[in-house]
């Protein structure tokens, strides 16, 4: 088991570690920082995207079943926290000539 899996809560883990834990797969992150705006996408980038997302529903099911095993309120709590996180709205700070004084 990876040391981060023993210390960090699952919801804060990088997807690569969840992939390793639940699927036994080592992710290839070769194109993670590639320019995904280019069109058409090269075949290798399409293959990367397909492989990168292939296991997500399975990992979701694994996490969900673990939460259900913890008790009836664990999953509800995660959904509530997720909803609260999603409802946050970014407000761009406004600056003026004397903003640095604040």
PDB file of N, CA and C in Angstrom:
ATOM      1  N   UNK A   1       0.850  -1.190   0.000  1.00  0.00           N
ATOM      2  CA  UNK A   1       0.000   0.000   0.000  1.00  0.00           C
ATOM      3  C   UNK A   1       0.887   1.242   0.000  1.00  0.00           C
ATOM      4  N   UNK A   2       0.560   2.190  -0.862  1.00  0.00           N
ATOM      5  CA  UNK A   2       1.332   3.422  -0.956  1.00  0.00           C
ATOM      6  C   UNK A   2       1.206   4.205   0.350  1.00  0.00           C
ATOM      7  N   UNK A   3       2.312   4.800   0.831  1.00  0.00           N
ATOM      8  CA  UNK A   3       2.271   5.540   2.104  1.00  0.00           C
ATOM      9  C   UNK A   3       1.204   6.629   2.152  1.00  0.00           C
ATOM     10  N   UNK A   4       0.941   7.305   1.037  1.00  0.00           N
ATOM     11  CA  UNK A   4      -0.093   8.346   1.036  1.00  0.00           C
ATOM     12  C   UNK A   4      -1.477   7.765   1.313  1.00  0.00           C
ATOM     13  N   UNK A   5      -1.705   6.537   0.881  1.00  0.00           N
ATOM     14  CA  UNK A   5      -3.002   5.911   1.113  1.00  0.00           C
ATOM     15  C   UNK A   5      -3.233   5.656   2.592  1.00  0.00           C
ATOM     16  N   UNK A   6      -2.159   5.534   3.358  1.00  0.00           N
ATOM     17  CA  UNK A   6      -2.295   5.263   4.783  1.00  0.00           C
ATOM     18  C   UNK A   6      -2.495   6.527   5.594  1.00  0.00           C
ATOM     19  N   UNK A   7      -2.106   7.676   5.043  1.00  0.00           N
ATOM     20  CA  UNK A   7      -2.116   8.923   5.801  1.00  0.00           C
ATOM     21  C   UNK A   7      -3.215   9.875   5.362  1.00  0.00           C
ATOM     22  N   UNK A   8      -3.382  10.020   4.069  1.00  0.00           N
ATOM     23  CA  UNK A   8      -4.290  11.014   3.517  1.00  0.00           C
ATOM     24  C   UNK A   8      -5.696  10.455   3.345  1.00  0.00           C
ATOM     25  N   UNK A   9      -6.726  11.262   3.629  1.00  0.00           N
ATOM     26  CA  UNK A   9      -8.085  10.812   3.338  1.00  0.00           C
ATOM     27  C   UNK A   9      -8.230  10.523   1.841  1.00  0.00           C
ATOM     28  N   UNK A  10      -9.053   9.539   1.506  1.00  0.00           N
ATOM     29  CA  UNK A  10      -9.189   9.121   0.114  1.00  0.00           C
ATOM     30  C   UNK A  10      -9.597  10.254  -0.816  1.00  0.00           C
ATOM     31  N   UNK A  11     -10.463  11.162  -0.344  1.00  0.00           N
ATOM     32  CA  UNK A  11     -10.936  12.211  -1.242  1.00  0.00           C
ATOM     33  C   UNK A  11      -9.849  13.214  -1.605  1.00  0.00           C
ATOM     34  N   UNK A  12      -8.720  13.181  -0.911  1.00  0.00           N
ATOM     35  CA  UNK A  12      -7.637  14.104  -1.218  1.00  0.00           C
ATOM     36  C   UNK A  12      -6.512  13.446  -2.009  1.00  0.00           C
ATOM     37  N   UNK A  13      -6.687  12.187  -2.353  1.00  0.00           N
ATOM     38  CA  UNK A  13      -5.633  11.468  -3.053  1.00  0.00           C
ATOM     39  C   UNK A  13      -5.631  11.774  -4.539  1.00  0.00           C
ATOM     40  N   UNK A  14      -4.447  11.821  -5.115  1.00  0.00           N
ATOM     41  CA  UNK A  14      -4.390  11.953  -6.571  1.00  0.00           C
ATOM     42  C   UNK A  14      -5.019  10.721  -7.230  1.00  0.00           C
ATOM     43  N   UNK A  15      -5.639  10.937  -8.354  1.00  0.00           N
ATOM     44  CA  UNK A  15      -6.310   9.851  -9.066  1.00  0.00           C
ATOM     45  C   UNK A  15      -5.358   8.701  -9.385  1.00  0.00           C
ATOM     46  N   UNK A  16      -4.087   9.020  -9.630  1.00  0.00           N
ATOM     47  CA  UNK A  16      -3.120   7.982  -9.962  1.00  0.00           C
ATOM     48  C   UNK A  16      -2.980   6.972  -8.819  1.00  0.00           C
ATOM     49  N   UNK A  17      -3.068   7.443  -7.572  1.00  0.00           N
ATOM     50  CA  UNK A  17      -2.964   6.525  -6.439  1.00  0.00           C
ATOM     51  C   UNK A  17      -4.242   5.715  -6.246  1.00  0.00           C
ATOM     52  N   UNK A  18      -5.378   6.327  -6.506  1.00  0.00           N
ATOM     53  CA  UNK A  18      -6.634   5.580  -6.439  1.00  0.00           C
ATOM     54  C   UNK A  18      -6.659   4.498  -7.517  1.00  0.00           C
ATOM     55  N   UNK A  19      -6.154   4.829  -8.678  1.00  0.00           N
ATOM     56  CA  UNK A  19      -6.083   3.869  -9.775  1.00  0.00           C
ATOM     57  C   UNK A  19      -5.217   2.674  -9.386  1.00  0.00           C
ATOM     58  N   UNK A  20      -4.122   2.965  -8.738  1.00  0.00           N
ATOM     59  CA  UNK A  20      -3.226   1.886  -8.309  1.00  0.00           C
ATOM     60  C   UNK A  20      -3.881   1.041  -7.208  1.00  0.00           C
ATOM     61  N   UNK A  21      -4.536   1.705  -6.265  1.00  0.00           N
ATOM     62  CA  UNK A  21      -5.134   0.984  -5.137  1.00  0.00           C
ATOM     63  C   UNK A  21      -6.272   0.067  -5.572  1.00  0.00           C
ATOM     64  N   UNK A  22      -7.190   0.576  -6.357  1.00  0.00           N
ATOM     65  CA  UNK A  22      -8.397  -0.179  -6.680  1.00  0.00           C
ATOM     66  C   UNK A  22      -8.283  -1.037  -7.937  1.00  0.00           C
ATOM     67  N   UNK A  23      -7.391  -0.656  -8.840  1.00  0.00           N
ATOM     68  CA  UNK A  23      -7.328  -1.373 -10.112  1.00  0.00           C
ATOM     69  C   UNK A  23      -5.987  -2.056 -10.351  1.00  0.00           C
ATOM     70  N   UNK A  24      -5.003  -1.744  -9.513  1.00  0.00           N
ATOM     71  CA  UNK A  24      -3.681  -2.329  -9.697  1.00  0.00           C
ATOM     72  C   UNK A  24      -2.999  -1.869 -10.972  1.00  0.00           C
ATOM     73  N   UNK A  25      -3.350  -0.676 -11.418  1.00  0.00           N
ATOM     74  CA  UNK A  25      -2.827  -0.148 -12.681  1.00  0.00           C
ATOM     75  C   UNK A  25      -1.938   1.062 -12.388  1.00  0.00           C
ATOM     76  N   UNK A  26      -0.801   1.107 -13.054  1.00  0.00           N
ATOM     77  CA  UNK A  26       0.073   2.272 -12.958  1.00  0.00           C
ATOM     78  C   UNK A  26      -0.246   3.181 -14.135  1.00  0.00           C
ATOM     79  N   UNK A  27      -0.664   4.391 -13.821  1.00  0.00           N
ATOM     80  CA  UNK A  27      -1.093   5.328 -14.858  1.00  0.00           C
ATOM     81  C   UNK A  27       0.100   5.917 -15.593  1.00  0.00           C
ATOM     82  N   UNK A  28      -0.056   6.060 -16.898  1.00  0.00           N
ATOM     83  CA  UNK A  28       0.931   6.730 -17.729  1.00  0.00           C
ATOM     84  C   UNK A  28       0.470   8.174 -17.871  1.00  0.00           C
ATOM     85  N   UNK A  29       1.198   9.099 -17.294  1.00  0.00           N
ATOM     86  CA  UNK A  29       0.794  10.510 -17.306  1.00  0.00           C
ATOM     87  C   UNK A  29       1.562  11.325 -18.346  1.00  0.00           C
ATOM     88  N   UNK A  30       1.968  10.660 -19.415  1.00  0.00           N
ATOM     89  CA  UNK A  30       2.788  11.288 -20.445  1.00  0.00           C
ATOM     90  C   UNK A  30       2.140  12.538 -21.044  1.00  0.00           C
ATOM     91  N   UNK A  31       0.846  12.504 -21.245  1.00  0.00           N
ATOM     92  CA  UNK A  31       0.174  13.630 -21.915  1.00  0.00           C
ATOM     93  C   UNK A  31      -0.629  14.503 -20.952  1.00  0.00           C
ATOM     94  N   UNK A  32      -0.396  14.350 -19.668  1.00  0.00           N
ATOM     95  CA  UNK A  32      -1.177  15.095 -18.681  1.00  0.00           C
ATOM     96  C   UNK A  32      -1.071  16.606 -18.895  1.00  0.00           C
ATOM     97  N   UNK A  33       0.094  17.089 -19.224  1.00  0.00           N
ATOM     98  CA  UNK A  33       0.294  18.529 -19.391  1.00  0.00           C
ATOM     99  C   UNK A  33       0.343  18.956 -20.855  1.00  0.00           C
ATOM    100  N   UNK A  34      -0.117  18.087 -21.735  1.00  0.00           N
ATOM    101  CA  UNK A  34      -0.115  18.409 -23.167  1.00  0.00           C
ATOM    102  C   UNK A  34      -1.136  19.507 -23.465  1.00  0.00           C
ATOM    103  N   UNK A  35      -1.017  20.102 -24.614  1.00  0.00           N
ATOM    104  CA  UNK A  35      -1.969  21.131 -25.053  1.00  0.00           C
ATOM    105  C   UNK A  35      -3.189  20.438 -25.650  1.00  0.00           C
ATOM    106  N   UNK A  36      -4.240  20.331 -24.858  1.00  0.00           N
ATOM    107  CA  UNK A  36      -5.445  19.596 -25.272  1.00  0.00           C
ATOM    108  C   UNK A  36      -6.361  20.442 -26.153  1.00  0.00           C
ATOM    109  N   UNK A  37      -5.951  21.657 -26.466  1.00  0.00           N
ATOM    110  CA  UNK A  37      -6.764  22.503 -27.349  1.00  0.00           C
ATOM    111  C   UNK A  37      -6.557  22.162 -28.811  1.00  0.00           C
ATOM    112  N   UNK A  38      -5.460  21.484 -29.141  1.00  0.00           N
ATOM    113  CA  UNK A  38      -5.176  21.203 -30.547  1.00  0.00           C
ATOM    114  C   UNK A  38      -6.232  20.258 -31.125  1.00  0.00           C
ATOM    115  N   UNK A  39      -6.592  20.472 -32.381  1.00  0.00           N
ATOM    116  CA  UNK A  39      -7.566  19.634 -33.080  1.00  0.00           C
ATOM    117  C   UNK A  39      -7.085  19.392 -34.484  1.00  0.00           C
ATOM    118  N   UNK A  40      -7.241  18.238 -34.989  1.00  0.00           N
ATOM    119  CA  UNK A  40      -7.717  17.049 -34.297  1.00  0.00           C
ATOM    120  C   UNK A  40      -6.640  16.530 -33.333  1.00  0.00           C
ATOM    121  N   UNK A  41      -7.104  15.867 -32.279  1.00  0.00           N
ATOM    122  CA  UNK A  41      -6.162  15.294 -31.325  1.00  0.00           C
ATOM    123  C   UNK A  41      -5.396  14.154 -31.987  1.00  0.00           C
ATOM    124  N   UNK A  42      -4.094  14.091 -31.752  1.00  0.00           N
ATOM    125  CA  UNK A  42      -3.331  12.950 -32.272  1.00  0.00           C
ATOM    126  C   UNK A  42      -3.840  11.644 -31.662  1.00  0.00           C
ATOM    127  N   UNK A  43      -3.698  10.561 -32.390  1.00  0.00           N
ATOM    128  CA  UNK A  43      -4.182   9.255 -31.921  1.00  0.00           C
ATOM    129  C   UNK A  43      -3.646   8.888 -30.545  1.00  0.00           C
ATOM    130  N   UNK A  44      -2.388   9.211 -30.272  1.00  0.00           N
ATOM    131  CA  UNK A  44      -1.795   8.875 -28.971  1.00  0.00           C
ATOM    132  C   UNK A  44      -2.468   9.640 -27.828  1.00  0.00           C
ATOM    133  N   UNK A  45      -2.880  10.879 -28.091  1.00  0.00           N
ATOM    134  CA  UNK A  45      -3.571  11.652 -27.055  1.00  0.00           C
ATOM    135  C   UNK A  45      -4.981  11.112 -26.830  1.00  0.00           C
ATOM    136  N   UNK A  46      -5.653  10.693 -27.886  1.00  0.00           N
ATOM    137  CA  UNK A  46      -6.981  10.086 -27.743  1.00  0.00           C
ATOM    138  C   UNK A  46      -6.874   8.806 -26.929  1.00  0.00           C
ATOM    139  N   UNK A  47      -5.861   8.005 -27.221  1.00  0.00           N
ATOM    140  CA  UNK A  47      -5.630   6.761 -26.476  1.00  0.00           C
ATOM    141  C   UNK A  47      -5.369   7.072 -24.999  1.00  0.00           C
ATOM    142  N   UNK A  48      -4.545   8.086 -24.730  1.00  0.00           N
ATOM    143  CA  UNK A  48      -4.254   8.498 -23.353  1.00  0.00           C
ATOM    144  C   UNK A  48      -5.539   8.903 -22.627  1.00  0.00           C
ATOM    145  N   UNK A  49      -6.367   9.730 -23.261  1.00  0.00           N
ATOM    146  CA  UNK A  49      -7.606  10.195 -22.640  1.00  0.00           C
ATOM    147  C   UNK A  49      -8.537   9.029 -22.336  1.00  0.00           C
ATOM    148  N   UNK A  50      -8.629   8.101 -23.261  1.00  0.00           N
ATOM    149  CA  UNK A  50      -9.483   6.931 -23.076  1.00  0.00           C
ATOM    150  C   UNK A  50      -8.993   6.096 -21.898  1.00  0.00           C
ATOM    151  N   UNK A  51      -7.696   5.855 -21.837  1.00  0.00           N
ATOM    152  CA  UNK A  51      -7.140   5.055 -20.746  1.00  0.00           C
ATOM    153  C   UNK A  51      -7.221   5.793 -19.406  1.00  0.00           C
ATOM    154  N   UNK A  52      -7.073   7.121 -19.451  1.00  0.00           N
ATOM    155  CA  UNK A  52      -7.081   7.912 -18.220  1.00  0.00           C
ATOM    156  C   UNK A  52      -8.448   7.919 -17.556  1.00  0.00           C
ATOM    157  N   UNK A  53      -9.503   7.759 -18.339  1.00  0.00           N
ATOM    158  CA  UNK A  53     -10.855   7.814 -17.786  1.00  0.00           C
ATOM    159  C   UNK A  53     -11.532   6.447 -17.689  1.00  0.00           C
ATOM    160  N   UNK A  54     -10.897   5.425 -18.206  1.00  0.00           N
ATOM    161  CA  UNK A  54     -11.490   4.090 -18.291  1.00  0.00           C
ATOM    162  C   UNK A  54     -11.958   3.542 -16.944  1.00  0.00           C
ATOM    163  N   UNK A  55     -11.217   3.774 -15.894  1.00  0.00           N
ATOM    164  CA  UNK A  55     -11.481   3.159 -14.593  1.00  0.00           C
ATOM    165  C   UNK A  55     -12.283   4.033 -13.632  1.00  0.00           C
ATOM    166  N   UNK A  56     -12.638   5.240 -14.042  1.00  0.00           N
ATOM    167  CA  UNK A  56     -13.259   6.185 -13.107  1.00  0.00           C
ATOM    168  C   UNK A  56     -14.565   5.675 -12.494  1.00  0.00           C
ATOM    169  N   UNK A  57     -15.442   5.095 -13.290  1.00  0.00           N
ATOM    170  CA  UNK A  57     -16.710   4.601 -12.741  1.00  0.00           C
ATOM    171  C   UNK A  57     -16.491   3.443 -11.775  1.00  0.00           C
ATOM    172  N   UNK A  58     -15.531   2.585 -12.068  1.00  0.00           N
ATOM    173  CA  UNK A  58     -15.214   1.484 -11.166  1.00  0.00           C
ATOM    174  C   UNK A  58     -14.685   2.023  -9.833  1.00  0.00           C
ATOM    175  N   UNK A  59     -13.779   3.007  -9.891  1.00  0.00           N
ATOM    176  CA  UNK A  59     -13.236   3.606  -8.663  1.00  0.00           C
ATOM    177  C   UNK A  59     -14.354   4.295  -7.887  1.00  0.00           C
ATOM    178  N   UNK A  60     -15.243   4.979  -8.587  1.00  0.00           N
ATOM    179  CA  UNK A  60     -16.390   5.611  -7.935  1.00  0.00           C
ATOM    180  C   UNK A  60     -17.211   4.566  -7.170  1.00  0.00           C
ATOM    181  N   UNK A  61     -17.493   3.441  -7.812  1.00  0.00           N
ATOM    182  CA  UNK A  61     -18.263   2.379  -7.154  1.00  0.00           C
ATOM    183  C   UNK A  61     -17.527   1.848  -5.925  1.00  0.00           C
ATOM    184  N   UNK A  62     -16.226   1.658  -6.042  1.00  0.00           N
ATOM    185  CA  UNK A  62     -15.445   1.167  -4.894  1.00  0.00           C
ATOM    186  C   UNK A  62     -15.523   2.133  -3.724  1.00  0.00           C
ATOM    187  N   UNK A  63     -15.330   3.418  -3.998  1.00  0.00           N
ATOM    188  CA  UNK A  63     -15.389   4.423  -2.931  1.00  0.00           C
ATOM    189  C   UNK A  63     -16.792   4.493  -2.324  1.00  0.00           C
ATOM    190  N   UNK A  64     -17.785   4.419  -3.174  1.00  0.00           N
ATOM    191  CA  UNK A  64     -19.167   4.473  -2.705  1.00  0.00           C
ATOM    192  C   UNK A  64     -19.480   3.294  -1.783  1.00  0.00           C
ATOM    193  N   UNK A  65     -19.076   2.090  -2.170  1.00  0.00           N
ATOM    194  CA  UNK A  65     -19.325   0.912  -1.339  1.00  0.00           C
ATOM    195  C   UNK A  65     -18.582   1.000  -0.009  1.00  0.00           C
ATOM    196  N   UNK A  66     -17.371   1.557  -0.026  1.00  0.00           N
ATOM    197  CA  UNK A  66     -16.638   1.734   1.225  1.00  0.00           C
ATOM    198  C   UNK A  66     -17.368   2.696   2.152  1.00  0.00           C
ATOM    199  N   UNK A  67     -17.905   3.765   1.577  1.00  0.00           N
ATOM    200  CA  UNK A  67     -18.648   4.725   2.396  1.00  0.00           C
ATOM    201  C   UNK A  67     -19.929   4.101   2.944  1.00  0.00           C
ATOM    202  N   UNK A  68     -20.623   3.338   2.141  1.00  0.00           N
ATOM    203  CA  UNK A  68     -21.839   2.677   2.607  1.00  0.00           C
ATOM    204  C   UNK A  68     -21.529   1.696   3.736  1.00  0.00           C
ATOM    205  N   UNK A  69     -20.361   1.064   3.669  1.00  0.00           N
ATOM    206  CA  UNK A  69     -19.968   0.119   4.719  1.00  0.00           C
ATOM    207  C   UNK A  69     -19.646   0.839   6.021  1.00  0.00           C
ATOM    208  N   UNK A  70     -19.271   2.116   5.946  1.00  0.00           N
ATOM    209  CA  UNK A  70     -18.960   2.889   7.149  1.00  0.00           C
ATOM    210  C   UNK A  70     -20.221   3.238   7.937  1.00  0.00           C
ATOM    211  N   UNK A  71     -21.336   3.261   7.286  1.00  0.00           N
ATOM    212  CA  UNK A  71     -22.575   3.601   7.968  1.00  0.00           C
ATOM    213  C   UNK A  71     -23.477   4.407   7.065  1.00  0.00           C
ATOM    214  N   UNK A  72     -24.724   4.577   7.472  1.00  0.00           N
ATOM    215  CA  UNK A  72     -25.713   5.209   6.598  1.00  0.00           C
ATOM    216  C   UNK A  72     -25.468   6.684   6.315  1.00  0.00           C
ATOM    217  N   UNK A  73     -24.712   7.342   7.167  1.00  0.00           N
ATOM    218  CA  UNK A  73     -24.561   8.789   6.983  1.00  0.00           C
ATOM    219  C   UNK A  73     -23.259   9.188   6.294  1.00  0.00           C
ATOM    220  N   UNK A  74     -22.344   8.252   6.109  1.00  0.00           N
ATOM    221  CA  UNK A  74     -21.047   8.578   5.515  1.00  0.00           C
ATOM    222  C   UNK A  74     -21.198   9.074   4.073  1.00  0.00           C
ATOM    223  N   UNK A  75     -21.969   8.356   3.273  1.00  0.00           N
ATOM    224  CA  UNK A  75     -22.166   8.748   1.879  1.00  0.00           C
ATOM    225  C   UNK A  75     -22.924  10.067   1.786  1.00  0.00           C
ATOM    226  N   UNK A  76     -23.932  10.235   2.620  1.00  0.00           N
ATOM    227  CA  UNK A  76     -24.686  11.495   2.626  1.00  0.00           C
ATOM    228  C   UNK A  76     -23.773  12.665   2.963  1.00  0.00           C
ATOM    229  N   UNK A  77     -22.881  12.455   3.897  1.00  0.00           N
ATOM    230  CA  UNK A  77     -21.946  13.507   4.294  1.00  0.00           C
ATOM    231  C   UNK A  77     -21.030  13.893   3.134  1.00  0.00           C
ATOM    232  N   UNK A  78     -20.543  12.906   2.400  1.00  0.00           N
ATOM    233  CA  UNK A  78     -19.683  13.190   1.252  1.00  0.00           C
ATOM    234  C   UNK A  78     -20.461  13.957   0.187  1.00  0.00           C
ATOM    235  N   UNK A  79     -21.688  13.543  -0.079  1.00  0.00           N
ATOM    236  CA  UNK A  79     -22.502  14.257  -1.067  1.00  0.00           C
ATOM    237  C   UNK A  79     -22.778  15.691  -0.624  1.00  0.00           C
ATOM    238  N   UNK A  80     -23.058  15.884   0.644  1.00  0.00           N
ATOM    239  CA  UNK A  80     -23.303  17.226   1.168  1.00  0.00           C
ATOM    240  C   UNK A  80     -22.060  18.105   1.017  1.00  0.00           C
ATOM    241  N   UNK A  81     -20.908  17.548   1.408  1.00  0.00           N
ATOM    242  CA  UNK A  81     -19.660  18.315   1.293  1.00  0.00           C
ATOM    243  C   UNK A  81     -19.334  18.617  -0.165  1.00  0.00           C
ATOM    244  N   UNK A  82     -19.585  17.663  -1.034  1.00  0.00           N
ATOM    245  CA  UNK A  82     -19.333  17.863  -2.456  1.00  0.00           C
ATOM    246  C   UNK A  82     -20.235  18.965  -3.012  1.00  0.00           C
ATOM    247  N   UNK A  83     -21.501  18.934  -2.623  1.00  0.00           N
ATOM    248  CA  UNK A  83     -22.433  19.961  -3.088  1.00  0.00           C
ATOM    249  C   UNK A  83     -22.005  21.335  -2.593  1.00  0.00           C
ATOM    250  N   UNK A  84     -21.602  21.418  -1.333  1.00  0.00           N
ATOM    251  CA  UNK A  84     -21.161  22.698  -0.772  1.00  0.00           C
ATOM    252  C   UNK A  84     -19.930  23.209  -1.534  1.00  0.00           C
ATOM    253  N   UNK A  85     -19.028  22.300  -1.844  1.00  0.00           N
ATOM    254  CA  UNK A  85     -17.818  22.673  -2.592  1.00  0.00           C
ATOM    255  C   UNK A  85     -18.185  23.176  -3.986  1.00  0.00           C
ATOM    256  N   UNK A  86     -19.109  22.491  -4.639  1.00  0.00           N
ATOM    257  CA  UNK A  86     -19.517  22.865  -5.998  1.00  0.00           C
ATOM    258  C   UNK A  86     -20.285  24.180  -6.044  1.00  0.00           C
ATOM    259  N   UNK A  87     -20.913  24.543  -4.959  1.00  0.00           N
ATOM    260  CA  UNK A  87     -21.715  25.765  -4.930  1.00  0.00           C
ATOM    261  C   UNK A  87     -20.871  27.014  -4.703  1.00  0.00           C
ATOM    262  N   UNK A  88     -19.593  26.840  -4.411  1.00  0.00           N
ATOM    263  CA  UNK A  88     -18.736  28.003  -4.206  1.00  0.00           C
ATOM    264  C   UNK A  88     -18.567  28.753  -5.525  1.00  0.00           C
ATOM    265  N   UNK A  89     -18.616  30.033  -5.437  1.00  0.00           N
ATOM    266  CA  UNK A  89     -18.488  30.884  -6.614  1.00  0.00           C
ATOM    267  C   UNK A  89     -17.218  31.708  -6.477  1.00  0.00           C
ATOM    268  N   UNK A  90     -16.410  31.669  -7.498  1.00  0.00           N
ATOM    269  CA  UNK A  90     -15.192  32.476  -7.494  1.00  0.00           C
ATOM    270  C   UNK A  90     -15.566  33.919  -7.747  1.00  0.00           C
ATOM    271  N   UNK A  91     -15.072  34.777  -6.907  1.00  0.00           N
ATOM    272  CA  UNK A  91     -15.285  36.205  -7.085  1.00  0.00           C
ATOM    273  C   UNK A  91     -13.927  36.849  -7.338  1.00  0.00           C
ATOM    274  N   UNK A  92     -13.812  37.384  -8.518  1.00  0.00           N
ATOM    275  CA  UNK A  92     -12.556  38.004  -8.900  1.00  0.00           C
ATOM    276  C   UNK A  92     -12.337  39.248  -8.045  1.00  0.00           C
ATOM    277  N   UNK A  93     -11.156  39.343  -7.430  1.00  0.00           N
ATOM    278  CA  UNK A  93     -10.908  40.532  -6.600  1.00  0.00           C
ATOM    279  C   UNK A  93     -10.862  41.789  -7.471  1.00  0.00           C
ATOM    280  N   UNK A  94     -11.362  42.858  -6.915  1.00  0.00           N
ATOM    281  CA  UNK A  94     -11.297  44.131  -7.623  1.00  0.00           C
ATOM    282  C   UNK A  94     -10.130  44.931  -7.052  1.00  0.00           C
ATOM    283  N   UNK A  95      -9.460  45.589  -7.916  1.00  0.00           N
ATOM    284  CA  UNK A  95      -8.293  46.365  -7.511  1.00  0.00           C
ATOM    285  C   UNK A  95      -8.498  47.819  -7.899  1.00  0.00           C
ATOM    286  N   UNK A  96      -7.962  48.669  -7.057  1.00  0.00           N
ATOM    287  CA  UNK A  96      -7.982  50.096  -7.347  1.00  0.00           C
ATOM    288  C   UNK A  96      -6.582  50.630  -7.129  1.00  0.00           C
ATOM    289  N   UNK A  97      -6.425  51.908  -7.324  1.00  0.00           N
ATOM    290  CA  UNK A  97      -5.105  52.512  -7.171  1.00  0.00           C
ATOM    291  C   UNK A  97      -4.559  52.380  -5.751  1.00  0.00           C
ATOM    292  N   UNK A  98      -5.452  52.285  -4.774  1.00  0.00           N
ATOM    293  CA  UNK A  98      -4.978  52.184  -3.383  1.00  0.00           C
ATOM    294  C   UNK A  98      -5.289  50.822  -2.736  1.00  0.00           C
ATOM    295  N   UNK A  99      -5.507  49.807  -3.537  1.00  0.00           N
ATOM    296  CA  UNK A  99      -5.798  48.461  -3.020  1.00  0.00           C
ATOM    297  C   UNK A  99      -4.661  47.920  -2.173  1.00  0.00           C
ATOM    298  N   UNK A 100      -3.463  48.306  -2.497  1.00  0.00           N
ATOM    299  CA  UNK A 100      -2.309  47.791  -1.755  1.00  0.00           C
ATOM    300  C   UNK A 100      -2.338  48.238  -0.294  1.00  0.00           C
ATOM    301  N   UNK A 101      -3.135  49.218   0.030  1.00  0.00           N
ATOM    302  CA  UNK A 101      -3.208  49.711   1.410  1.00  0.00           C
ATOM    303  C   UNK A 101      -4.044  48.787   2.305  1.00  0.00           C
ATOM    304  N   UNK A 102      -4.864  47.946   1.722  1.00  0.00           N
ATOM    305  CA  UNK A 102      -5.736  47.053   2.511  1.00  0.00           C
ATOM    306  C   UNK A 102      -4.979  45.961   3.171  1.00  0.00           C
TER     307      UNK A 102
END
